[in-house]
Amino acid sequence: MLAYMTQWDGRYLVQTDSFYPSSNRCHACGYLSDTIPRSVRQWDCPDCDASHDRDVNAAKNILKAGKAVGTGADKLREHEKTTAGHVEG
Ligand SMILES: [Zn+2]
């Protein structure tokens, strides 16, 4: 999986690759499970009992990682507004 978040002017770029344990880390409590086979779509965290959809959990972890390195969530929202304006225009 390759995912990135970028600001309009390109000053901020957050990139995670397949080595980032986004699928098998509980986004709720941070528990890191053993590698989960790709065939497993749903798993429960043994630590906090949260139930995870593999992809949703991974997406939340990547978002968290992006925020953690200081992308600035408010700036990303500005970027999204700008982009939406272009699409509508
Ligand atoms: Zn958990």
PDB file of C-alpha atoms in Angstrom, chain A:
ATOM      1  CA  MET A   1       0.000   0.000   0.000  1.00  0.00           C
ATOM      2  CA  LEU A   2       1.260   3.448  -0.851  1.00  0.00           C
ATOM      3  CA  ALA A   3      -0.532   6.433   0.544  1.00  0.00           C
ATOM      4  CA  TYR A   4       0.327  10.059   0.865  1.00  0.00           C
ATOM      5  CA  MET A   5      -1.130  13.306   2.045  1.00  0.00           C
ATOM      6  CA  THR A   6       0.061  16.519   0.529  1.00  0.00           C
ATOM      7  CA  GLN A   7      -0.686  20.190   0.897  1.00  0.00           C
ATOM      8  CA  TRP A   8      -1.593  22.268  -2.174  1.00  0.00           C
ATOM      9  CA  ASP A   9       1.809  23.953  -2.393  1.00  0.00           C
ATOM     10  CA  GLY A  10       3.627  20.676  -1.767  1.00  0.00           C
ATOM     11  CA  ARG A  11       5.347  21.774   1.415  1.00  0.00           C
ATOM     12  CA  TYR A  12       4.029  18.839   3.381  1.00  0.00           C
ATOM     13  CA  LEU A  13       4.270  15.305   2.178  1.00  0.00           C
ATOM     14  CA  VAL A  14       3.573  12.262   4.297  1.00  0.00           C
ATOM     15  CA  GLN A  15       4.221   8.909   2.791  1.00  0.00           C
ATOM     16  CA  THR A  16       3.848   5.467   4.217  1.00  0.00           C
ATOM     17  CA  ASP A  17       4.710   2.257   2.471  1.00  0.00           C
ATOM     18  CA  SER A  18       4.040  -1.428   2.937  1.00  0.00           C
ATOM     19  CA  PHE A  19       6.561  -1.568   5.775  1.00  0.00           C
ATOM     20  CA  TYR A  20       4.391   0.640   7.933  1.00  0.00           C
ATOM     21  CA  PRO A  21       2.292  -1.674  10.152  1.00  0.00           C
ATOM     22  CA  SER A  22      -0.982   0.092   9.378  1.00  0.00           C
ATOM     23  CA  SER A  23      -3.156  -3.006   9.000  1.00  0.00           C
ATOM     24  CA  ASN A  24      -2.179  -4.892  12.123  1.00  0.00           C
ATOM     25  CA  ARG A  25      -1.892  -1.979  14.554  1.00  0.00           C
ATOM     26  CA  CYS A  26      -5.029  -1.166  16.546  1.00  0.00           C
ATOM     27  CA  HIS A  27      -5.857   2.469  15.768  1.00  0.00           C
ATOM     28  CA  ALA A  28      -7.735   2.749  19.067  1.00  0.00           C
ATOM     29  CA  CYS A  29      -5.063   1.696  21.557  1.00  0.00           C
ATOM     30  CA  GLY A  30      -1.928   1.174  19.471  1.00  0.00           C
ATOM     31  CA  TYR A  31      -1.681  -2.562  20.101  1.00  0.00           C
ATOM     32  CA  LEU A  32       0.532  -4.158  17.470  1.00  0.00           C
ATOM     33  CA  SER A  33      -0.719  -7.587  16.439  1.00  0.00           C
ATOM     34  CA  ASP A  34       1.265 -10.237  14.626  1.00  0.00           C
ATOM     35  CA  THR A  35       1.057  -9.840  10.879  1.00  0.00           C
ATOM     36  CA  ILE A  36      -2.504 -10.492   9.779  1.00  0.00           C
ATOM     37  CA  PRO A  37      -2.937 -12.488   6.561  1.00  0.00           C
ATOM     38  CA  ARG A  38      -4.462 -10.474   3.717  1.00  0.00           C
ATOM     39  CA  SER A  39      -7.385 -12.899   3.638  1.00  0.00           C
ATOM     40  CA  VAL A  40      -8.466 -11.748   7.097  1.00  0.00           C
ATOM     41  CA  ARG A  41     -10.744  -8.746   6.601  1.00  0.00           C
ATOM     42  CA  GLN A  42     -11.898  -8.330  10.180  1.00  0.00           C
ATOM     43  CA  TRP A  43     -10.106  -8.706  13.494  1.00  0.00           C
ATOM     44  CA  ASP A  44     -10.648  -7.872  17.136  1.00  0.00           C
ATOM     45  CA  CYS A  45      -7.996  -6.175  19.231  1.00  0.00           C
ATOM     46  CA  PRO A  46      -7.084  -8.483  22.128  1.00  0.00           C
ATOM     47  CA  ASP A  47      -6.073  -5.478  24.198  1.00  0.00           C
ATOM     48  CA  CYS A  48      -9.058  -3.103  23.993  1.00  0.00           C
ATOM     49  CA  ASP A  49     -11.656  -5.382  22.307  1.00  0.00           C
ATOM     50  CA  ALA A  50     -12.169  -2.952  19.431  1.00  0.00           C
ATOM     51  CA  SER A  51     -13.489  -4.604  16.278  1.00  0.00           C
ATOM     52  CA  HIS A  52     -11.642  -3.605  13.115  1.00  0.00           C
ATOM     53  CA  ASP A  53     -12.278  -3.712   9.419  1.00  0.00           C
ATOM     54  CA  ARG A  54      -8.775  -4.264   8.059  1.00  0.00           C
ATOM     55  CA  ASP A  55      -8.863  -1.422   5.522  1.00  0.00           C
ATOM     56  CA  VAL A  56     -10.678   1.096   7.712  1.00  0.00           C
ATOM     57  CA  ASN A  57      -8.254   0.448  10.549  1.00  0.00           C
ATOM     58  CA  ALA A  58      -5.296   0.843   8.186  1.00  0.00           C
ATOM     59  CA  ALA A  59      -6.660   4.107   6.824  1.00  0.00           C
ATOM     60  CA  LYS A  60      -7.110   5.505  10.317  1.00  0.00           C
ATOM     61  CA  ASN A  61      -3.557   4.550  11.217  1.00  0.00           C
ATOM     62  CA  ILE A  62      -2.179   6.250   8.111  1.00  0.00           C
ATOM     63  CA  LEU A  63      -4.191   9.380   8.870  1.00  0.00           C
ATOM     64  CA  LYS A  64      -2.832   9.330  12.406  1.00  0.00           C
ATOM     65  CA  ALA A  65       0.713   8.946  11.107  1.00  0.00           C
ATOM     66  CA  GLY A  66       0.216  11.919   8.836  1.00  0.00           C
ATOM     67  CA  LYS A  67      -1.027  14.109  11.648  1.00  0.00           C
ATOM     68  CA  ALA A  68       1.734  12.905  13.939  1.00  0.00           C
ATOM     69  CA  VAL A  69       4.462  14.282  11.699  1.00  0.00           C
ATOM     70  CA  GLY A  70       2.794  17.658  11.571  1.00  0.00           C
ATOM     71  CA  THR A  71       0.957  17.960   8.279  1.00  0.00           C
ATOM     72  CA  GLY A  72      -1.475  20.310   9.984  1.00  0.00           C
ATOM     73  CA  ALA A  73      -5.027  19.065   9.679  1.00  0.00           C
ATOM     74  CA  ASP A  74      -6.382  22.598   9.276  1.00  0.00           C
ATOM     75  CA  LYS A  75      -4.186  23.170   6.223  1.00  0.00           C
ATOM     76  CA  LEU A  76      -5.305  19.920   4.662  1.00  0.00           C
ATOM     77  CA  ARG A  77      -8.902  21.043   5.038  1.00  0.00           C
ATOM     78  CA  GLU A  78      -8.068  24.302   3.249  1.00  0.00           C
ATOM     79  CA  HIS A  79      -6.542  22.272   0.473  1.00  0.00           C
ATOM     80  CA  GLU A  80      -9.663  20.131   0.207  1.00  0.00           C
ATOM     81  CA  LYS A  81     -11.877  23.219  -0.069  1.00  0.00           C
ATOM     82  CA  THR A  82      -9.666  24.603  -2.819  1.00  0.00           C
ATOM     83  CA  THR A  83      -9.767  21.331  -4.708  1.00  0.00           C
ATOM     84  CA  ALA A  84     -13.546  21.053  -4.366  1.00  0.00           C
ATOM     85  CA  GLY A  85     -13.886  24.563  -5.787  1.00  0.00           C
ATOM     86  CA  HIS A  86     -11.898  23.582  -8.862  1.00  0.00           C
ATOM     87  CA  VAL A  87     -14.025  20.498  -9.390  1.00  0.00           C
ATOM     88  CA  GLU A  88     -17.286  22.452  -9.204  1.00  0.00           C
ATOM     89  CA  GLY A  89     -15.981  25.272 -11.424  1.00  0.00           C
TER      90      GLY A  89
END
